[in-house]
Coordinates of C-alpha atoms in Angstrom, one line a residue:
Chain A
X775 CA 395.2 -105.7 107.6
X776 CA 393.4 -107.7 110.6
X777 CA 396.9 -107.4 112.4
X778 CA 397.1 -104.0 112.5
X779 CA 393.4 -103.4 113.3
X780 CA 393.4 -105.9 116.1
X781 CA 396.9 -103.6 117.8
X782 CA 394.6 -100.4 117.2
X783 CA 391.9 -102.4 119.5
X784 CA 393.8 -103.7 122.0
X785 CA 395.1 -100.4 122.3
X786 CA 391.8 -99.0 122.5
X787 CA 390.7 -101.2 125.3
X788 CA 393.9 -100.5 127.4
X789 CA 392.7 -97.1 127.1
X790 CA 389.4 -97.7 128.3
X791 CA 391.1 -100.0 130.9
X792 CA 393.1 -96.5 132.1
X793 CA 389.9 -94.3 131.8
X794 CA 388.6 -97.0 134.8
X795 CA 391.4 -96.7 136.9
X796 CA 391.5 -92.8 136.7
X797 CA 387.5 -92.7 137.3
X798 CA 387.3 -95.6 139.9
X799 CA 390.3 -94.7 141.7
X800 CA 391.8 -91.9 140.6
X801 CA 395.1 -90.7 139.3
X802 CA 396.9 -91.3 142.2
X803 CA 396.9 -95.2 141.0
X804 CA 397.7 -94.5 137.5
X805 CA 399.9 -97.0 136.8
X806 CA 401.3 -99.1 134.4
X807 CA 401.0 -102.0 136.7
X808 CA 396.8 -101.0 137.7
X809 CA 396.2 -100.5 133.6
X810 CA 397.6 -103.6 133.2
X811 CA 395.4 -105.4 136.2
X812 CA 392.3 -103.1 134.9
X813 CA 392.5 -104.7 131.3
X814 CA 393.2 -108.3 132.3
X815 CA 396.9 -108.4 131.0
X816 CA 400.3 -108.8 132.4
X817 CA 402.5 -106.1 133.3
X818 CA 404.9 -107.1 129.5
X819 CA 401.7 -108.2 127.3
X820 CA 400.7 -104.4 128.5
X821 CA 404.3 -102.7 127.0
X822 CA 404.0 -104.9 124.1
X823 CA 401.5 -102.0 123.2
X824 CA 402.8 -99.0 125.1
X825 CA 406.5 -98.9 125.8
X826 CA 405.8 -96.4 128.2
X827 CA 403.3 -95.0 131.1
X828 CA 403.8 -91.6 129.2
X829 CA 403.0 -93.6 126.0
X830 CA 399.8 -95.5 127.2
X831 CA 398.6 -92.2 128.9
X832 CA 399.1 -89.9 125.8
X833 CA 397.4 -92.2 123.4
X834 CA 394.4 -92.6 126.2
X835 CA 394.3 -88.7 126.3
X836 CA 394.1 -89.0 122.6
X837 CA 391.2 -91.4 122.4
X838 CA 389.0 -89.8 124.8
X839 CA 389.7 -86.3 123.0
X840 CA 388.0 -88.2 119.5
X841 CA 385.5 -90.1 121.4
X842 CA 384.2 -86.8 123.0
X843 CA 384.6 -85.6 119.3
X844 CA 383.0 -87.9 117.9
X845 CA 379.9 -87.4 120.8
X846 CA 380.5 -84.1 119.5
X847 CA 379.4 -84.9 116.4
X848 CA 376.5 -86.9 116.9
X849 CA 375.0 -84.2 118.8
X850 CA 375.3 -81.8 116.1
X851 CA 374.1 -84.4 113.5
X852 CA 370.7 -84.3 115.5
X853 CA 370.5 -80.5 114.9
X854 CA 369.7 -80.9 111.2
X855 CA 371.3 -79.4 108.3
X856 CA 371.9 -75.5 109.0
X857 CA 371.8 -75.8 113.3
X858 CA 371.4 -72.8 114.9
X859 CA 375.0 -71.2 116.4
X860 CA 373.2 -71.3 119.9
X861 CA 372.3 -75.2 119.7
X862 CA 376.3 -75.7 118.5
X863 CA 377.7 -74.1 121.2
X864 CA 375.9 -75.5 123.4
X865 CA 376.3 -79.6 122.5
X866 CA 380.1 -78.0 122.5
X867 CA 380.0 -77.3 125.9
X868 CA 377.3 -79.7 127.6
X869 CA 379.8 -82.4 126.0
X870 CA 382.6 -81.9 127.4
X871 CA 380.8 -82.0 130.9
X872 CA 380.6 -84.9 133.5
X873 CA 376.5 -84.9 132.5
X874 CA 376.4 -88.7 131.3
X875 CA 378.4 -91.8 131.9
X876 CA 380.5 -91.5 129.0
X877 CA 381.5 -88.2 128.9
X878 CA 382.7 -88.9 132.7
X879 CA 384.7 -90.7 131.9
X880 CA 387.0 -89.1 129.2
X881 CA 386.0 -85.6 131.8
X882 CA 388.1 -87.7 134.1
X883 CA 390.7 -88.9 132.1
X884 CA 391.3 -85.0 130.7
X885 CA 391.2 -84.0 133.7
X886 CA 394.2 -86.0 135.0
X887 CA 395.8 -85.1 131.8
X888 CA 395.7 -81.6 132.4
X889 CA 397.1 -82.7 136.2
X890 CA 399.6 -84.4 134.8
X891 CA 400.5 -81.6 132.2
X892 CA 401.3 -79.4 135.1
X893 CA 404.5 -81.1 135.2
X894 CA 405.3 -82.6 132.3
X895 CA 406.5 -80.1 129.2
X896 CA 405.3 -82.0 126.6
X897 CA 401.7 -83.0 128.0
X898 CA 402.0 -79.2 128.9
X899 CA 402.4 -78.4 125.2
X900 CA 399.6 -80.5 124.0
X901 CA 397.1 -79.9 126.0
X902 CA 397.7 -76.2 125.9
X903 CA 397.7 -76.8 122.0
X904 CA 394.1 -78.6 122.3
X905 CA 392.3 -76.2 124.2
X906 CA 393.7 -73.5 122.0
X907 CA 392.3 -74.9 119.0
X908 CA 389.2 -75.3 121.4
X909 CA 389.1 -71.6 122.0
X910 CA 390.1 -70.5 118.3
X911 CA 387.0 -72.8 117.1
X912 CA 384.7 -71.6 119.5
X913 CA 385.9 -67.6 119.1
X914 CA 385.0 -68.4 115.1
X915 CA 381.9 -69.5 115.7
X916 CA 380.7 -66.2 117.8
X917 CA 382.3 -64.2 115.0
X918 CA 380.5 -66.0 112.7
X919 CA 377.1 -65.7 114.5
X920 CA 378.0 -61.8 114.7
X921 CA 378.2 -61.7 110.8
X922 CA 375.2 -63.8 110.6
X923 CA 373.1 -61.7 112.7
X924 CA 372.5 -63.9 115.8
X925 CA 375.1 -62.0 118.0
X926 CA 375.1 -58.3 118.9
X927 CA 378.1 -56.5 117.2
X928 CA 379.1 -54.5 120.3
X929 CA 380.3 -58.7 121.7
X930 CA 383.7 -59.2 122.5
X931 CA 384.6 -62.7 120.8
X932 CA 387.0 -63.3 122.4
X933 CA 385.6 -62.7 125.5
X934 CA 382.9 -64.4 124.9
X935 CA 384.9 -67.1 123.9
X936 CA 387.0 -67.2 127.2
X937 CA 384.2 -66.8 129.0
X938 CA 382.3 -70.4 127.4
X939 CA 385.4 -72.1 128.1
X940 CA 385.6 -71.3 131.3
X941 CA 382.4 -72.4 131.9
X942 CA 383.6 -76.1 132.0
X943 CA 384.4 -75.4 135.6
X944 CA 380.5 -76.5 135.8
X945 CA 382.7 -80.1 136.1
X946 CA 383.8 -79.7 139.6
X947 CA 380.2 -78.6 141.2
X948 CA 378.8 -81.4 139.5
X949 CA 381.8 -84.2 140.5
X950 CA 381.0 -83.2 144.4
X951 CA 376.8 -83.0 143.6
X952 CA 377.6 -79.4 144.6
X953 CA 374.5 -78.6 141.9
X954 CA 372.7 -81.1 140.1
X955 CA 372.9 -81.5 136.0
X956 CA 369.6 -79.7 135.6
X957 CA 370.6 -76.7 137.0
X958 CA 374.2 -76.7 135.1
X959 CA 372.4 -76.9 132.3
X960 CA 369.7 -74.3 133.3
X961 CA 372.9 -72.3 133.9
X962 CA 374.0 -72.7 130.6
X963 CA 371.0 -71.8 128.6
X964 CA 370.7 -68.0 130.6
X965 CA 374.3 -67.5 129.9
X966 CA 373.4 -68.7 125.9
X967 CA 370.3 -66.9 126.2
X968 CA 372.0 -63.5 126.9
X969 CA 374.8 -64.0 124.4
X970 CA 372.4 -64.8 121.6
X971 CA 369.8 -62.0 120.0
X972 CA 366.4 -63.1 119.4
X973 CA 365.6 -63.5 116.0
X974 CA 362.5 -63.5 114.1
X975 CA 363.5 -66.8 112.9
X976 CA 363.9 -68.5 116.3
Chain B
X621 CA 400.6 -71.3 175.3
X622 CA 404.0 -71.3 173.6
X623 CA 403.7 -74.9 173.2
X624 CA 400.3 -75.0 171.7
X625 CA 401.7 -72.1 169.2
X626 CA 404.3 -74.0 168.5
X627 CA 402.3 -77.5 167.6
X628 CA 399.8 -75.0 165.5
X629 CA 403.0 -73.2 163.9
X630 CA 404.8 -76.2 162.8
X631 CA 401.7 -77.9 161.2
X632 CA 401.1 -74.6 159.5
X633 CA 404.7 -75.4 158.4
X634 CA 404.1 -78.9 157.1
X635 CA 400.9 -77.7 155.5
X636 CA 402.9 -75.0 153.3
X637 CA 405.7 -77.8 152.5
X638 CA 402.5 -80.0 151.2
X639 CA 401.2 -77.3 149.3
X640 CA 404.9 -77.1 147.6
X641 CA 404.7 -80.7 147.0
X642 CA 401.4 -80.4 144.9
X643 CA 402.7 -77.3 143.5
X644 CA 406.4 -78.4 142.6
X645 CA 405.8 -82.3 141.5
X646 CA 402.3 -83.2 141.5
X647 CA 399.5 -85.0 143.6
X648 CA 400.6 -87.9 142.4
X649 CA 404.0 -87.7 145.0
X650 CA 401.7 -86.4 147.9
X651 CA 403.0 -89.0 150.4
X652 CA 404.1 -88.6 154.3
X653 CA 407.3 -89.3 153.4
X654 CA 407.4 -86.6 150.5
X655 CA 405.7 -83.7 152.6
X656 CA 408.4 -84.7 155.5
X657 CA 411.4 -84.6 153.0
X658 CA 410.1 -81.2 152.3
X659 CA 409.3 -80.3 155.7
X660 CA 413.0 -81.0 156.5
X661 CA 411.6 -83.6 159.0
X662 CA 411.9 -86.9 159.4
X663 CA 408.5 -89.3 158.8
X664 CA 408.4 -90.3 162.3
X665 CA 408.9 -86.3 163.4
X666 CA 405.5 -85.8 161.2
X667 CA 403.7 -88.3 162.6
X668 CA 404.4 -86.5 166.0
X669 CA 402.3 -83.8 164.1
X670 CA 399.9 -85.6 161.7
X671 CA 398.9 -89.3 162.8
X672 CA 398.0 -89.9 158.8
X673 CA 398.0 -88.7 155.2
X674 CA 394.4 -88.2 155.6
X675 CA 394.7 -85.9 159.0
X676 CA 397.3 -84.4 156.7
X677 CA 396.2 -83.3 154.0
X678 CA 392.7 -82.4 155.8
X679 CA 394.7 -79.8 157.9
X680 CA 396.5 -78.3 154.8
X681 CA 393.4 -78.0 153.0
X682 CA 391.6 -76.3 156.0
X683 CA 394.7 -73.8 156.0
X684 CA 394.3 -73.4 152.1
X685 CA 390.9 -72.1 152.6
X686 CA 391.7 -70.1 155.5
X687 CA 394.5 -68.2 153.6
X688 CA 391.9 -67.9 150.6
X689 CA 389.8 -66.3 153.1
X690 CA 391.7 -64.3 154.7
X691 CA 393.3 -63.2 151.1
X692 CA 389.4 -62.1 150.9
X693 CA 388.9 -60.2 153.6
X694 CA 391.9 -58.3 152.6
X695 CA 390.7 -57.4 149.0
X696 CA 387.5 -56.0 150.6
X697 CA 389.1 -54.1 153.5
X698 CA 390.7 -52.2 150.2
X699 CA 387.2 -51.6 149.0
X700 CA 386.1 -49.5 152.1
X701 CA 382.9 -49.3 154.2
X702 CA 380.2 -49.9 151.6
X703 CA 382.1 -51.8 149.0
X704 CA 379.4 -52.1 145.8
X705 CA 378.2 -56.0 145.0
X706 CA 379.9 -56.2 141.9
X707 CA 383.7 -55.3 143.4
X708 CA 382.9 -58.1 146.2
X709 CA 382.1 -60.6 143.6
X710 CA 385.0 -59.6 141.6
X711 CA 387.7 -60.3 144.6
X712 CA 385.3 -63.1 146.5
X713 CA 386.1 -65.1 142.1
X714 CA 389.7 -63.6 141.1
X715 CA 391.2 -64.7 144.6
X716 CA 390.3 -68.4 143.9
X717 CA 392.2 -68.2 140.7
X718 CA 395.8 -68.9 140.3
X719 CA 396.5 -65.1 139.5
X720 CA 399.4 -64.7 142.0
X721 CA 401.9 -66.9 143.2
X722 CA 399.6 -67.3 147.0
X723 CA 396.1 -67.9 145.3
X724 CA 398.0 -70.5 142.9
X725 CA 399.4 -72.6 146.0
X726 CA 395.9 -72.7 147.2
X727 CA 394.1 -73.3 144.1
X728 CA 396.4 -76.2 143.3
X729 CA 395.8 -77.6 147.2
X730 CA 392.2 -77.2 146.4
X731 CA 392.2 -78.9 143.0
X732 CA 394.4 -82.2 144.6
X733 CA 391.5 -82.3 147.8
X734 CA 388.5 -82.3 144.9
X735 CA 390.6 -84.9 143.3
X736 CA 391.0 -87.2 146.1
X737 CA 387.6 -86.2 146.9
X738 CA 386.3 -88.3 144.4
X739 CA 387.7 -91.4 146.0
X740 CA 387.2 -90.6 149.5
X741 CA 383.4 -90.0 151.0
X742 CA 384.7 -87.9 154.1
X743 CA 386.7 -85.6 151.8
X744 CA 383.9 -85.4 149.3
X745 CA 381.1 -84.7 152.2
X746 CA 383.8 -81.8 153.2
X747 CA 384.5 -80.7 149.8
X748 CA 380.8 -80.5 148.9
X749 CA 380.1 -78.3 151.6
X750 CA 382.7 -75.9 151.6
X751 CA 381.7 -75.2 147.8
X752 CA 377.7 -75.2 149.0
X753 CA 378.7 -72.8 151.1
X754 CA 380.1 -70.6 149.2
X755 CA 377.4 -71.0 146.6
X756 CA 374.8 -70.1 149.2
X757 CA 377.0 -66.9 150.0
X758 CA 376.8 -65.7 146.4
X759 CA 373.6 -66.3 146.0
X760 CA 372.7 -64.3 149.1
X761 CA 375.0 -61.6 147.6
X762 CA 373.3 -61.7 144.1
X763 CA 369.5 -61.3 145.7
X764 CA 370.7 -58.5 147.6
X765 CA 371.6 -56.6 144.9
X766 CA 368.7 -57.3 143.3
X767 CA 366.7 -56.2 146.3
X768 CA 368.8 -52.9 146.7
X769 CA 368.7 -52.0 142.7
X770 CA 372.3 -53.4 141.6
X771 CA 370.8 -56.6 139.5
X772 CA 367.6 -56.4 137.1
X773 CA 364.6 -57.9 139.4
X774 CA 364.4 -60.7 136.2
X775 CA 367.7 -62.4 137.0
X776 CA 367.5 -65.6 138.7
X777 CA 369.8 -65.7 141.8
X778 CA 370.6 -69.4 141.8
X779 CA 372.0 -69.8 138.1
X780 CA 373.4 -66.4 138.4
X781 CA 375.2 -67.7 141.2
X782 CA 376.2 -70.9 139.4
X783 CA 377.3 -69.1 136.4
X784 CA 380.2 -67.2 139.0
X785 CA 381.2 -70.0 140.6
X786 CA 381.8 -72.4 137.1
X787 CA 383.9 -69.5 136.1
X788 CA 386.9 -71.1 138.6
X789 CA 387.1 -73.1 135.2
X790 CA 389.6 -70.0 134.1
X791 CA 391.9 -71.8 136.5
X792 CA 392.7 -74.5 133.9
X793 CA 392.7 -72.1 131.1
X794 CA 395.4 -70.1 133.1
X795 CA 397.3 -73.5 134.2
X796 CA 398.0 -74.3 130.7
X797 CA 398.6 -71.1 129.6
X798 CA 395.9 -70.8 127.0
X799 CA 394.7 -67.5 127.8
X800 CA 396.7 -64.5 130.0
X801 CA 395.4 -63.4 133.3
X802 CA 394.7 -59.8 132.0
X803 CA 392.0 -61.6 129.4
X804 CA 391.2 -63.8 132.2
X805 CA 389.9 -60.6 134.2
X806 CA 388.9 -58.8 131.6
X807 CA 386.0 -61.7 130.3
X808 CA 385.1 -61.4 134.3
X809 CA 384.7 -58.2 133.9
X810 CA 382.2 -58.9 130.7
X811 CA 380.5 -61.0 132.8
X812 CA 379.9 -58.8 136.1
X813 CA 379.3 -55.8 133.8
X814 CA 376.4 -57.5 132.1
X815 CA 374.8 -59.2 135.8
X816 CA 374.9 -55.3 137.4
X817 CA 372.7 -52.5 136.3
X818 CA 374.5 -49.5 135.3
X819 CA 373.2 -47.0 138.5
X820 CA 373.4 -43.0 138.7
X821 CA 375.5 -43.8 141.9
X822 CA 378.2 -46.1 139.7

């Protein structure tokens, strides 16, 4: 089905066309009109493929969520065949920060989804729904690592769980060079290094 | 100087009616003309007050960290002459979440400066600084308390201090509604517990 590939395509490069607006100028020009100037198109090729701004902007929100995945999953690819919950966690997290050019951009673009969501119920919804899932994974995994050993029973999964998603607000010092990325990430590994027991097998 | 109370008072005035513009509909309607609808003014009567956007929305966000300050020095008036590290830490983080109605209009003023902030240098020299700041203040804080017994002598100061100030991140969590505030405070709680030594004097 050529046809129906080449619409998932264009689609996909309107998205990337929005991800450059919101990262280049931000989501006060998120418009239908910029998107359409961004990805070389006119204003009606552009609603050919998105009827709506609401449209174009939840499928871009849905595109960066399984690019960021799919970096996701590359990372933890690398970490062999039974990865260490520490190493997990911490692609998890490093991923979904502004520490590389692509996951800018799809930082950005959640982040004026979640900007957006303020004031919109059903962007609300989802992206309430997403970080829950988020949260759910990530509070299985320390449970898991408890089970397994790697955790100290007396943790607080949930807790703990709150406390690694929070730590995305490493996004913000880093967009305004507040620290560098080598310190967020030296950050990171004392807060992993505390969470985590030290095992003979480390 | 009842007149220059007055000029203060009324951009005090327009700066709240901003802050309910960002709150209410979104950065995305954070125009003069919006902010003087609000205002119950007319644009021209703003510009009497504000010669730009930009002089606008620098003043409001000035205020927002004043009252964020000031919201401060309250919470540790409450915490008597020698307030301990950790309670000081604890109001300096939970009053720059969106916990109350006042800390959420000035998170949500401070999120939409960062945001344009990344699209204008003058905002994002101000924004960086402010947050350096702040960083350099907790940091200060932390080796204090290591110095006067409060903090293991092995912690290091600067990603201890980073690892407070990436918790703001709870502010999207609580935005969305994926976790509560009372499991917002009690993973900071977590936290601070594990950074302080438990001392005969606690």
């Amino acid at each position: 089905m050529p046809k129906q590939v080449d619409h998932r395509e264009r689609r996909e490069m309107i998205a990337r066309a929005l991800w450059r607006v919101v990262e280049q100028r931000g989501v006060t020009h998120l418009t239908v009109r910029e998107v359409a100037r961004e990805a070389g198109m006119s204003h009606g090729q552009l609603q050919h493929y998105f009827a709506s701004r609401e449209a174009m902007l939840s499928f871009a929100m849905d595109f960066a969520s399984e690019q960021t995945s799919l970096r996701v999953g590359q990372g933890l690819q690398q970490l062999g065949d039974r990865p260490h919950p520490r190493d997990v966690l911490r692609v998890m997290l490093t991923e979904m920060l502004p520490l590389h050019a692509d996951a800018r951009a799809t930082s950005r673009m959640s982040a004026a989804f979640v900007l957006e969501a303020l004031h919109n119920e059903n962007f609300h919804a989802r992206a309430r729904d997403g970080m829950t899932q988020g949260r759910s994974l990530v509070e299985q995994l320390i449970r898991q690592a408890i089970t397994d050993g790697h955790i100290a029973p007396g943790r607080d999964p949930a807790a703990e769980a709150h406390l690694l998603l929070a730590l995305t607000g490493f996004t913000t010092l880093l967009e305004l060079g507040v620290i560098e990325p080598q310190e967020a990430l030296a950050a990171i590994d004392h807060h992993l290094d505390r969470l985590f027991l030290r095992t003979p097998e480390d």
